[in-house]
Coordinates of C-alpha atoms and ligand atoms in Angstrom, one line a residue:
X235 CA 93.6 172.7 141.6
X236 CA 96.9 171.0 140.9
X237 CA 97.2 168.4 138.1
X238 CA 98.1 164.8 138.5
X239 CA 101.0 163.2 136.6
X240 CA 104.5 164.7 136.1
X241 CA 107.2 163.9 138.6
X242 CA 105.9 161.9 141.5
X243 CA 108.8 163.3 143.6
X244 CA 107.5 166.8 143.6
X245 CA 103.8 166.7 142.7
X246 CA 101.2 168.1 145.0
X247 CA 97.8 166.9 144.2
X248 CA 94.3 166.9 145.7
X249 CA 93.8 163.2 146.4
X250 CA 96.0 160.2 146.7
X251 CA 94.0 157.0 146.5
X252 CA 95.7 153.8 147.7
X253 CA 94.5 150.7 145.8
X254 CA 93.2 150.2 142.3
X255 CA 90.4 147.7 143.1
X256 CA 86.7 148.3 142.7
X257 CA 86.8 151.2 145.2
X258 CA 90.0 152.8 144.0
X259 CA 89.0 152.7 140.3
X260 CA 85.7 154.4 141.0
X261 CA 87.3 156.9 143.4
X262 CA 89.7 158.0 140.6
X263 CA 86.9 158.4 138.1
X264 CA 84.5 160.1 140.5
X265 CA 87.0 162.5 142.1
X266 CA 88.3 163.4 138.6
X267 CA 84.7 164.2 137.5
X268 CA 84.4 166.5 140.5
X269 CA 87.5 168.3 139.4
X270 CA 90.0 167.0 141.9
X271 CA 93.4 165.9 140.7
X272 CA 93.8 162.3 141.8
X273 CA 96.5 159.7 141.6
X274 CA 96.2 156.0 142.5
X275 CA 99.0 153.8 143.9
X276 CA 98.5 150.1 143.5
X277 CA 100.9 147.4 144.9
X278 CA 99.8 144.9 142.3
X279 CA 100.9 144.6 138.7
X280 CA 97.3 145.1 137.5
X281 CA 94.0 146.6 138.5
X282 CA 91.1 144.8 140.1
X283 CA 92.3 144.5 143.7
X284 CA 90.8 141.3 145.2
X285 CA 90.1 140.0 141.6
X286 CA 93.7 140.7 140.6
X287 CA 95.3 138.9 143.5
X288 CA 92.9 136.0 144.2
X289 CA 93.6 133.9 141.0
X290 CA 93.6 130.5 142.6
X291 CA 91.8 127.7 140.8
X292 CA 88.1 128.0 141.5
X293 CA 88.1 131.7 142.6
X294 CA 84.7 133.1 142.1
X295 CA 82.5 135.8 143.6
X296 CA 79.4 134.7 145.7
X297 CA 77.3 137.7 144.7
X298 CA 75.6 137.5 141.4
X299 CA 77.5 139.1 138.6
X300 CA 74.7 141.5 137.6
X301 CA 74.6 142.8 141.1
X302 CA 78.3 142.7 141.7
X303 CA 79.1 145.4 139.2
X304 CA 79.2 149.2 139.1
X305 CA 75.9 151.1 138.9
X306 CA 77.4 154.5 138.3
X307 CA 77.4 154.3 134.5
X308 CA 74.4 153.2 132.6
X309 CA 76.5 152.9 129.4
X310 CA 78.9 150.6 131.1
X311 CA 76.0 148.5 132.5
X312 CA 74.5 148.2 129.1
X313 CA 77.6 147.3 127.2
X314 CA 79.1 144.7 129.5
X315 CA 78.0 141.1 129.1
X316 CA 78.3 138.7 132.0
X317 CA 78.5 135.0 131.2
X318 CA 77.8 133.2 134.4
X319 CA 75.4 133.7 137.3
X320 CA 78.3 134.1 139.7
X321 CA 81.3 135.7 138.1
X322 CA 84.7 133.8 138.0
X323 CA 87.9 135.7 138.9
X324 CA 89.0 135.9 135.3
X325 CA 85.8 137.6 134.2
X326 CA 85.9 140.1 137.1
X327 CA 89.5 140.9 136.4
X328 CA 88.6 141.5 132.7
X329 CA 85.7 143.7 133.8
X330 CA 87.8 146.0 136.0
X331 CA 90.4 146.2 133.2
X332 CA 87.6 147.2 130.9
X333 CA 86.5 149.9 133.4
X334 CA 90.1 151.2 133.6
X335 CA 90.3 151.5 129.8
X336 CA 86.8 152.8 129.2
X337 CA 87.1 155.7 131.6
X338 CA 90.8 156.4 130.7
X339 CA 91.9 155.7 134.3
X340 CA 95.3 154.2 133.6
X341 CA 97.2 157.5 133.1
X342 CA 96.7 158.2 136.8
X343 CA 97.3 154.8 138.2
X344 CA 100.8 153.7 139.3
X345 CA 101.0 149.9 139.3
X346 CA 103.6 147.9 141.2
X347 CA 103.8 150.8 143.7
X348 CA 103.4 149.8 147.3
X349 CA 102.6 152.6 149.7
X350 CA 104.7 152.2 152.9
X351 CA 104.1 155.4 154.9
X352 CA 101.9 158.4 155.1
X353 CA 102.4 161.4 157.4
X354 CA 100.2 164.3 158.0
X355 CA 101.9 167.7 158.0
X356 CA 100.0 169.9 160.4
X357 CA 101.5 173.1 159.1
X358 CA 100.7 172.5 155.5
X359 CA 97.6 170.4 156.2
X360 CA 98.8 167.8 153.6
X361 CA 99.6 164.2 153.6
X362 CA 103.1 163.1 152.6
X363 CA 102.8 159.6 151.0
X364 CA 105.9 157.4 150.5
X365 CA 106.2 154.4 148.4
X366 CA 108.5 151.4 148.5
X367 CA 110.2 152.7 145.4
X368 CA 111.1 155.9 147.1
X369 CA 108.5 158.2 145.6
X370 CA 107.2 160.9 147.8
X371 CA 103.9 162.7 147.0
X372 CA 102.1 165.3 148.9
X373 CA 98.3 165.5 148.7
X374 CA 95.5 167.3 150.5
X375 CA 93.4 164.1 151.0
X376 CA 94.4 160.5 151.4
X377 CA 91.8 157.8 150.6
X378 CA 92.5 154.2 151.6
X379 CA 90.8 152.0 149.1
X380 CA 92.9 149.1 150.3
X381 CA 90.1 146.7 150.7
X382 CA 88.9 144.9 153.9
X383 CA 90.3 141.5 152.8
X384 CA 93.7 142.2 151.1
X385 CA 96.3 141.7 153.8
X386 CA 97.1 137.9 153.5
X387 CA 97.5 135.9 156.7
X388 CA 100.0 133.1 156.7
X389 CA 100.3 131.3 160.0
X390 CA 103.8 131.1 161.4
X391 CA 104.5 127.4 161.0
X392 CA 107.9 126.2 162.1
X393 CA 110.0 124.6 159.4
X394 CA 108.3 126.2 156.5
X395 CA 111.5 127.5 155.0
X396 CA 112.9 123.9 155.0
X397 CA 110.2 122.6 152.8
X398 CA 111.7 121.4 149.5
X399 CA 108.4 121.5 147.5
X400 CA 106.5 124.6 146.4
X401 CA 104.4 126.8 148.6
X402 CA 101.5 128.9 147.5
X403 CA 98.9 131.2 149.1
X404 CA 95.5 131.4 147.5
X405 CA 95.5 135.2 147.6
X406 CA 98.9 135.4 145.9
X407 CA 98.4 132.7 143.3
X408 CA 100.5 133.1 140.1
X409 CA 99.1 132.4 136.7
X410 CA 100.6 129.4 135.0
X411 CA 101.0 127.6 138.3
X412 CA 100.7 123.9 137.4
X413 CA 100.1 121.5 140.3
X414 CA 98.7 118.6 138.3
X415 CA 99.9 115.2 139.2
X416 CA 101.3 116.4 142.6
X417 CA 100.6 115.6 146.2
X418 CA 99.0 118.8 147.4
X419 CA 98.4 119.8 151.0
X420 CA 95.7 122.5 151.4
X421 CA 95.5 124.3 154.7
X422 CA 92.3 126.1 155.4
X423 CA 88.6 125.5 154.7
X424 CA 87.1 129.0 154.6
X425 CA 85.7 130.4 151.3
X426 CA 89.0 130.2 149.5
X427 CA 89.8 126.6 150.6
X428 CA 86.3 125.4 149.9
X429 CA 86.3 126.9 146.4
X430 CA 89.7 125.5 145.5
X431 CA 89.2 122.0 147.0
X432 CA 87.3 120.5 144.0
X433 CA 89.6 122.2 141.5
X434 CA 92.8 120.9 143.1
X435 CA 91.3 117.5 143.6
X436 CA 90.6 117.3 139.9
X437 CA 94.3 117.6 139.0
X438 CA 96.2 116.3 142.1
X439 CA 97.7 112.9 142.5
X440 CA 96.5 113.2 146.0
X441 CA 94.9 116.1 147.8
X442 CA 95.2 116.4 151.6
X443 CA 92.8 119.0 153.1
X444 CA 94.0 120.1 156.5
X445 CA 90.9 121.2 158.3
X446 CA 90.9 123.0 161.7
X447 CA 87.2 124.0 161.8
X448 CA 84.5 122.3 159.6
X449 CA 82.6 124.8 157.4
X450 CA 79.0 125.6 156.8
X451 CA 78.9 125.9 153.0
X452 CA 76.0 126.0 150.6
X453 CA 75.9 125.0 146.9
X454 CA 76.0 128.1 144.7
X455 CA 74.1 126.4 141.8
X456 CA 76.2 128.5 139.5
X457 CA 75.7 128.2 135.8
X458 CA 75.5 130.1 132.5
X459 CA 73.6 133.4 132.9
X460 CA 70.2 133.3 131.3
X461 CA 70.3 136.0 128.5
X462 CA 66.7 137.0 129.4
X463 CA 67.6 137.6 133.0
X464 CA 70.5 139.7 131.9
X465 CA 68.3 141.7 129.5
X466 CA 65.7 142.2 132.2
X467 CA 68.3 143.5 134.6
X468 CA 69.6 145.9 132.1
X469 CA 66.2 147.1 131.1
X470 CA 65.3 147.8 134.8
X471 CA 68.8 148.9 135.8
X472 CA 67.8 152.3 137.2
X473 CA 65.2 150.7 139.5
X474 CA 67.6 147.8 140.3
X475 CA 70.4 150.2 141.4
X476 CA 68.0 152.2 143.5
X477 CA 66.7 149.0 145.1
X478 CA 70.2 147.8 145.9
X479 CA 70.6 150.7 148.3
X480 CA 67.3 149.9 149.9
X481 CA 67.9 146.3 150.9
X482 CA 69.9 145.0 153.8
X483 CA 72.9 143.5 151.9
X484 CA 72.9 145.6 148.8
X485 CA 71.7 142.6 146.7
X486 CA 68.2 142.8 145.3
X487 CA 67.8 139.1 144.6
X488 CA 65.9 140.0 141.4
X489 CA 68.3 137.9 139.2
X490 CA 66.9 134.8 140.7
X491 CA 70.3 133.6 142.0
X492 CA 70.3 132.1 145.5
X493 CA 71.7 134.7 147.9
X494 CA 73.4 133.6 151.0
X495 CA 72.1 136.2 153.4
X496 CA 68.4 136.2 152.8
X497 CA 66.4 134.7 155.6
X498 CA 63.2 132.6 155.1
X499 CA 59.7 133.4 156.3
X500 CA 58.9 130.4 158.6
X501 CA 60.2 129.9 162.1
X502 CA 62.1 126.6 162.5
X503 CA 61.1 126.6 166.2
X504 CA 57.5 126.4 165.1
X505 CA 58.1 123.6 162.6
X506 CA 57.6 119.8 163.1
X507 CA 60.1 117.2 162.3
X508 CA 58.1 116.4 159.2
X509 CA 58.2 120.1 158.1
X510 CA 62.0 120.1 158.5
X511 CA 62.4 116.8 156.6
X512 CA 60.2 118.1 153.8
X513 CA 62.3 121.2 153.6
X514 CA 65.4 119.0 153.4
X515 CA 63.9 117.0 150.6
X516 CA 63.0 120.1 148.6
X517 CA 66.0 122.3 149.3
X518 CA 68.9 120.1 150.3
X519 CA 71.6 122.1 152.1
X520 CA 69.5 125.3 151.6
X521 CA 67.0 123.8 154.0
X522 CA 69.2 125.1 156.8
X523 CA 68.9 128.7 155.8
X524 CA 65.3 129.0 154.9
X525 CA 64.0 130.1 158.3
X526 CA 63.1 133.4 159.9
X527 CA 64.5 132.8 163.4
X528 CA 67.9 131.2 163.0
X529 CA 69.8 134.4 162.9
X530 CA 68.6 135.5 166.3
X531 CA 67.7 132.4 168.3
X532 CA 70.5 130.0 169.3
X533 CA 68.0 127.1 169.7
X534 CA 66.6 127.7 166.3
X535 CA 70.1 127.9 164.9
X536 CA 71.0 124.6 166.4
X537 CA 68.0 123.0 164.7
X538 CA 69.2 124.4 161.4
X539 CA 72.7 123.1 162.1
X540 CA 71.1 119.6 162.5
X541 CA 69.6 119.9 159.0
X542 CA 73.0 120.9 157.6
X543 CA 74.7 117.9 159.2
X544 CA 72.0 115.6 157.9
X545 CA 72.8 116.8 154.4
X546 CA 76.5 116.0 154.9
X547 CA 75.4 112.5 155.9
X548 CA 73.4 112.3 152.7
X549 CA 76.2 113.5 150.5
X550 CA 79.4 112.0 151.8
X551 CA 79.8 108.2 151.8
X552 CA 82.4 107.5 154.6
X553 CA 80.7 108.0 158.0
X554 CA 84.1 109.0 159.6
X555 CA 84.6 111.7 157.0
X556 CA 81.0 112.8 157.6
X557 CA 81.8 113.2 161.2
X558 CA 85.0 115.1 160.5
X559 CA 83.2 117.5 158.1
X560 CA 80.3 118.2 160.4
X561 CA 80.4 121.6 162.0
X562 CA 79.6 121.7 165.7
X563 CA 79.9 124.1 168.5
X564 CA 79.4 127.3 166.6
X565 CA 76.2 128.7 165.0
X566 CA 75.4 129.2 161.3
X567 CA 75.9 132.8 160.6
X568 CA 78.8 133.4 162.9
X569 CA 81.4 133.1 160.2
X570 CA 81.0 134.5 156.7
X571 CA 78.7 132.1 154.8
X572 CA 80.6 130.1 152.2
X573 CA 79.3 128.9 148.8
X574 CA 80.7 126.1 146.8
X575 CA 80.5 123.9 143.8
X576 CA 80.6 120.2 144.8
X577 CA 82.7 120.7 148.0
X578 CA 81.3 117.9 150.1
X579 CA 81.0 115.6 147.0
X580 CA 84.8 116.0 146.5
X581 CA 85.4 114.0 149.7
X582 CA 84.0 110.9 148.0
X583 CA 87.0 110.9 145.6
X584 CA 89.7 108.3 146.2
X585 CA 92.5 110.9 145.8
X586 CA 91.1 113.2 148.5
X587 CA 92.0 112.8 152.2
X588 CA 90.5 115.0 154.9
X589 CA 92.9 115.6 157.8
X590 CA 90.9 116.7 160.8
X591 CA 93.4 118.8 162.8
X592 CA 91.1 118.5 165.9
X593 CA 92.4 115.0 166.1
X594 CA 96.0 116.1 166.1
X595 CA 97.3 119.5 165.0
X596 CA 100.1 120.6 162.7
X597 CA 103.5 120.3 164.6
X598 CA 105.8 121.6 161.9
X599 CA 106.6 121.7 158.2
X600 CA 109.4 119.3 157.2
X601 CA 111.5 119.1 154.1
X602 CA 109.1 116.7 152.6
X603 CA 105.7 117.6 153.9
X604 CA 103.6 118.4 157.0
X605 CA 104.2 116.7 160.4
X606 CA 101.1 116.5 162.5
X607 CA 100.3 114.9 165.8
X608 CA 98.6 112.2 163.7
X609 CA 101.6 111.4 161.5
X610 CA 103.5 112.8 158.6
X611 CA 102.0 113.7 155.2
X612 CA 104.4 113.6 152.2
X613 CA 103.7 116.5 149.9
X614 CA 105.0 118.2 146.8
X615 CA 103.0 121.4 147.3
X616 CA 101.5 123.3 150.2
X617 CA 98.7 125.7 149.6
X618 CA 97.8 128.2 152.3
X619 CA 94.1 129.2 152.2
X620 CA 94.4 130.7 155.6
X621 CA 92.7 134.1 155.0
X622 CA 93.4 137.7 155.8
X623 CA 94.0 140.2 158.5
X624 CA 90.6 141.6 157.8
X625 CA 89.4 145.3 157.8
X626 CA 92.4 146.8 159.6
X627 CA 95.2 144.7 158.2
X628 CA 96.0 146.6 155.0
X629 CA 95.9 150.1 156.5
X630 CA 97.8 148.7 159.6
X631 CA 100.7 147.6 157.4
X632 CA 101.2 151.2 156.2
X633 CA 102.9 153.5 158.7
X634 CA 100.2 156.1 158.9
X635 CA 100.9 159.1 161.2
X636 CA 98.4 161.8 162.0
X637 CA 98.5 164.7 164.4
X638 CA 101.5 164.8 166.7
X639 CA 103.0 161.9 164.8
X640 CA 100.5 159.5 166.3
X641 CA 100.3 156.1 164.6
X642 CA 97.0 154.9 163.3
X643 CA 97.9 151.3 164.3
X644 CA 98.3 152.6 167.9
X645 CA 95.0 154.5 167.8
X646 CA 93.4 151.2 166.7
X647 CA 95.4 148.9 169.0
X648 CA 92.3 148.1 171.1
X649 CA 90.1 147.8 168.0
X650 CA 89.4 150.2 165.2
X651 CA 87.8 153.6 166.0
X652 CA 86.0 155.5 163.3
X653 CA 83.1 157.8 162.6
X654 CA 80.9 156.0 160.0
X655 CA 83.8 153.7 159.1
X656 CA 85.1 156.7 157.1
X657 CA 87.5 158.7 159.3
X658 CA 89.4 158.5 162.5
X659 CA 89.9 161.4 164.9
X660 CA 93.4 162.7 164.9
X661 CA 93.9 161.8 161.2
X662 CA 92.5 164.8 159.2
X663 CA 91.7 164.3 155.6
X664 CA 92.3 160.5 155.8
X665 CA 89.4 158.3 154.6
X666 CA 88.9 154.6 154.7
X667 CA 86.6 153.2 152.0
X668 CA 84.4 150.4 153.4
X669 CA 86.4 150.8 156.6
X670 CA 85.6 149.2 160.0
X671 CA 82.4 150.7 161.5
X672 CA 80.6 150.6 158.1
X673 CA 78.6 147.7 156.6
X674 CA 81.6 146.8 154.4
X675 CA 82.1 143.1 154.1
X676 CA 78.6 142.3 155.3
X677 CA 77.1 143.7 152.2
X678 CA 77.7 143.9 148.4
X679 CA 81.1 145.4 148.3
X680 CA 80.6 147.2 145.0
X681 CA 77.5 149.0 146.2
X682 CA 79.2 149.9 149.5
X683 CA 82.3 151.2 147.7
X684 CA 80.3 153.3 145.4
X685 CA 78.3 154.8 148.2
X686 CA 81.4 155.6 150.2
X687 CA 83.2 157.1 147.3
X688 CA 80.2 159.3 146.5
X689 CA 79.8 160.4 150.1
X690 CA 83.5 161.3 150.3
X691 CA 83.3 163.1 147.0
X692 CA 80.3 165.2 148.1
X693 CA 82.2 166.1 151.3
X694 CA 85.3 167.2 149.4
X695 CA 83.2 169.3 147.1
X696 CA 81.3 170.8 150.0
X697 CA 84.7 171.7 151.7
X698 CA 85.9 173.3 148.5
X699 CA 82.7 175.3 148.2
X700 CA 83.1 176.5 151.8
X701 CA 86.8 177.2 151.6
X702 CA 87.7 174.5 154.2
X703 CA 91.0 172.7 154.3
X704 CA 90.8 169.8 156.8
X705 CA 88.1 167.5 158.1
X706 CA 88.2 164.9 160.9
X707 CA 85.7 163.4 163.3
X708 CA 85.2 165.0 166.8
X709 CA 86.1 162.5 169.5
X710 CA 82.6 162.7 171.0
X711 CA 81.0 161.8 167.7
X712 CA 83.5 159.0 167.0
X713 CA 83.0 157.5 170.5
X714 CA 79.3 157.6 170.1
X715 CA 79.5 155.8 166.7
X716 CA 81.8 153.1 168.0
X717 CA 79.4 152.5 170.8
X718 CA 76.5 152.4 168.4
X719 CA 78.4 149.9 166.1
X720 CA 79.2 147.6 169.1
X721 CA 75.7 147.7 170.4
X722 CA 74.2 146.8 167.0
X723 CA 76.3 143.6 166.9
X724 CA 75.4 142.5 170.4
X725 CA 73.2 139.5 170.7
X726 CA 73.7 138.4 167.1
X727 CA 75.2 135.1 165.8
X728 CA 78.2 137.2 164.7
X729 CA 79.2 137.9 168.2
X730 CA 78.1 134.6 169.9
X731 CA 80.6 133.6 172.5
X732 CA 81.4 130.4 170.6
X733 CA 82.1 132.4 167.5
X734 CA 85.7 132.8 166.2
X735 CA 85.7 134.7 162.9
X736 CA 87.8 137.1 161.1
X737 CA 85.0 139.7 161.5
X738 CA 86.1 139.6 165.2
X739 CA 89.8 139.5 164.4
X740 CA 89.9 136.0 166.0
X741 CA 92.0 134.6 163.2
X742 CA 95.0 136.9 164.0
X743 CA 97.0 136.1 167.1
X744 CA 96.9 139.1 169.4
X745 CA 94.3 141.0 167.5
X746 CA 91.6 142.5 169.9
X747 CA 88.3 140.7 169.8
X748 CA 86.1 143.4 168.4
X749 CA 83.3 143.0 165.8
X750 CA 84.4 145.4 163.1
X751 CA 81.7 145.9 160.5
X752 CA 78.4 147.7 161.2
X753 CA 75.6 145.2 161.2
X754 CA 72.5 147.3 160.7
X755 CA 72.5 146.9 157.0
X756 CA 73.1 149.3 154.0
X757 CA 69.8 151.2 154.1
X758 CA 70.1 152.1 157.8
X759 CA 73.7 153.1 157.3
X760 CA 73.0 155.2 154.3
X761 CA 70.3 157.0 156.2
X762 CA 72.6 157.8 159.0
X763 CA 75.5 158.9 156.7
X764 CA 73.2 161.0 154.6
X765 CA 71.7 162.6 157.7
X766 CA 75.2 163.6 158.9
X767 CA 75.9 165.2 155.4
X768 CA 72.5 167.0 155.4
X769 CA 73.3 168.4 158.8
X770 CA 76.5 170.2 157.5
X771 CA 78.5 167.1 158.4
X772 CA 77.6 167.1 162.0
X773 CA 80.2 165.2 164.1
X774 CA 83.0 166.3 161.9
X775 CA 85.3 169.2 162.7
X776 CA 86.7 171.5 160.0
X777 CA 89.4 174.0 159.6
Ligands
N01_133 O1 89.9 132.8 154.8 P1 89.1 132.4 156.1 P2 89.4 132.7 153.2 N1 96.2 126.0 160.9 O2 89.7 133.2 157.2 C1 92.2 128.1 158.5 C2 86.2 136.3 151.2 N2 86.2 135.4 150.1 O3 90.5 133.3 152.4 O4 88.3 128.4 160.9 C3 95.2 125.4 160.2 O5 87.7 132.4 155.9 C4 91.0 128.6 159.2 O6 90.6 127.7 160.2 P3 89.7 128.3 161.5 C5 85.1 136.0 152.1 O7 84.5 137.1 152.7 C6 85.2 135.4 149.3 O8 88.9 131.4 152.9 O9 90.3 129.6 161.9 N3 94.2 126.1 159.6 C7 90.0 128.6 158.0 O10 89.5 127.4 157.8 C8 85.8 135.1 153.1 O11 85.1 134.9 154.3 C9 85.1 134.5 148.3 O12 89.8 127.2 162.5 C10 94.3 127.4 159.7 C11 90.9 129.1 156.9 O13 92.3 128.8 157.3 C12 87.1 135.8 153.2 O14 87.4 136.3 151.9 C13 86.2 133.6 148.0 C14 95.3 128.1 160.4 C15 90.8 130.6 156.6 O15 89.5 130.9 156.3 C16 88.2 135.0 153.8 O16 88.2 133.7 153.2 C17 87.3 133.7 148.9 C18 96.3 127.3 161.0 N4 97.3 127.9 161.7 C19 87.3 134.6 149.9 N5 95.1 129.4 160.3 C20 83.9 134.4 147.4 O17 83.4 135.4 146.9 C21 93.9 129.6 159.6 N6 93.4 128.4 159.3 C22 83.2 133.2 147.3

């Protein structure tokens, strides 16, 4: 096998990995351990992916820190100390930097290096990978560890270039940015907007939150991590890591932290009004997600929505603001659940104004602020918390050419097509880690990334053992998998006709409405992926 390093212009190596986030870092370590020379290209100036880029005030993960960490190294698990139940961006970035140092990964990571194109050479069975800086590298395999939420989406708003103040995007926030004492306009109330609202409100002269769709968001109840909980997790780490792959979302819940996706035991349709009120008294906002039937039954879901809106009424003082903040017309569970710290309470502050865009949308950005149909808002700063071109955005922004020069973005123009979310027919030796058609963003991303990297590693080793050069899905197997993924999502809240989420591509103008992740959960997916492997990679074609 060739060795990594040396001149990038001439090197031929086994694997190029794109992205040095949680998946890319582990891929480098794991493929190296298997004896494959590997190099990682990373557009950012540091490692950590999502946790390198998303450094906006309040950025925090909504999976408990003990669970949102690698399981591949017992030593790493024992030596790293988490400080909070839900990890803040800064701690996660530090963790991934520690991993890069501890496993000596940096020598094969090229930072500040954006991959622009990758072309499959059918004669040589290699990928030619090009970077913005002009580097050209050939490799046998190409692994896209580019992340499902890494291609920022900024809406095309007329006049933005005329704005005399400063413009930020939550996912491209720069350290040292000081917005204190300013009039801030925040556009977007998804996870990023909800997390940053209280933080911006705390320093702004006035914060204007421009809301297009009210959000279902639940209190995280974050706090310092109990040392005993941490010690117990570490003591039982082997069992915990095994369990993560046996539960739907890759989160065991054994840390005691409240987990967004876990349903309750009792059916809300069988409850009385008194039952529901008692639940509300005891659990507050969480009362709306404590039932067994709300994920599948629209009527049950609507009852839960009522409980949620009642909690807003109990939290926010101004009845008009309550009305504006109250989500209606789409079910709980259609969009990615959001968790927060004091989001609704923030709207009781005098220096916070909620601008409900349903009462008059944004017309344009002016030199001095935002012009809406409701009037002009004078601003010093505009913050876009408008999300991402999810799952397909990052790979779609690279010009990837497979057999016969076909472009991946054309192959996916009516929605992504993969086998197991890992490979696309016509693109031999190209892999997507946590790609569309796998559980991906619906589950714990660290667990999903590790599982994918290990599955790919095992396949590469198997090919080496059998003297094989290329692998790609057969069209039949891919078509069957796409059909299976679509069918699994049918009839769920995720695909309700009233639902417009980034899972469905609905946030990107012109993107086909296709539910992209695989909803059957991690254990079912792992079972299917392992069965394919055990059956000599049935559904994949080799040469
Ligand atoms: O993005 P989003 P995000 N005019 O797409 C609005 C993960 N994440 O960055 O709903 C006005 O959810 C848009 O409005 P609407 C997590 O998986 C995790 O917040 O389309 N508004 C919406 O309110 C999450 O789901 C964590 O009507 C416009 C917002 O912008 C995912 O990343 C933290 C607009 C976008 O919300 C994405 O979250 C942060 C326009 N033209 C992120 N265009 C945690 O771990 C869009 N919007 C907690």
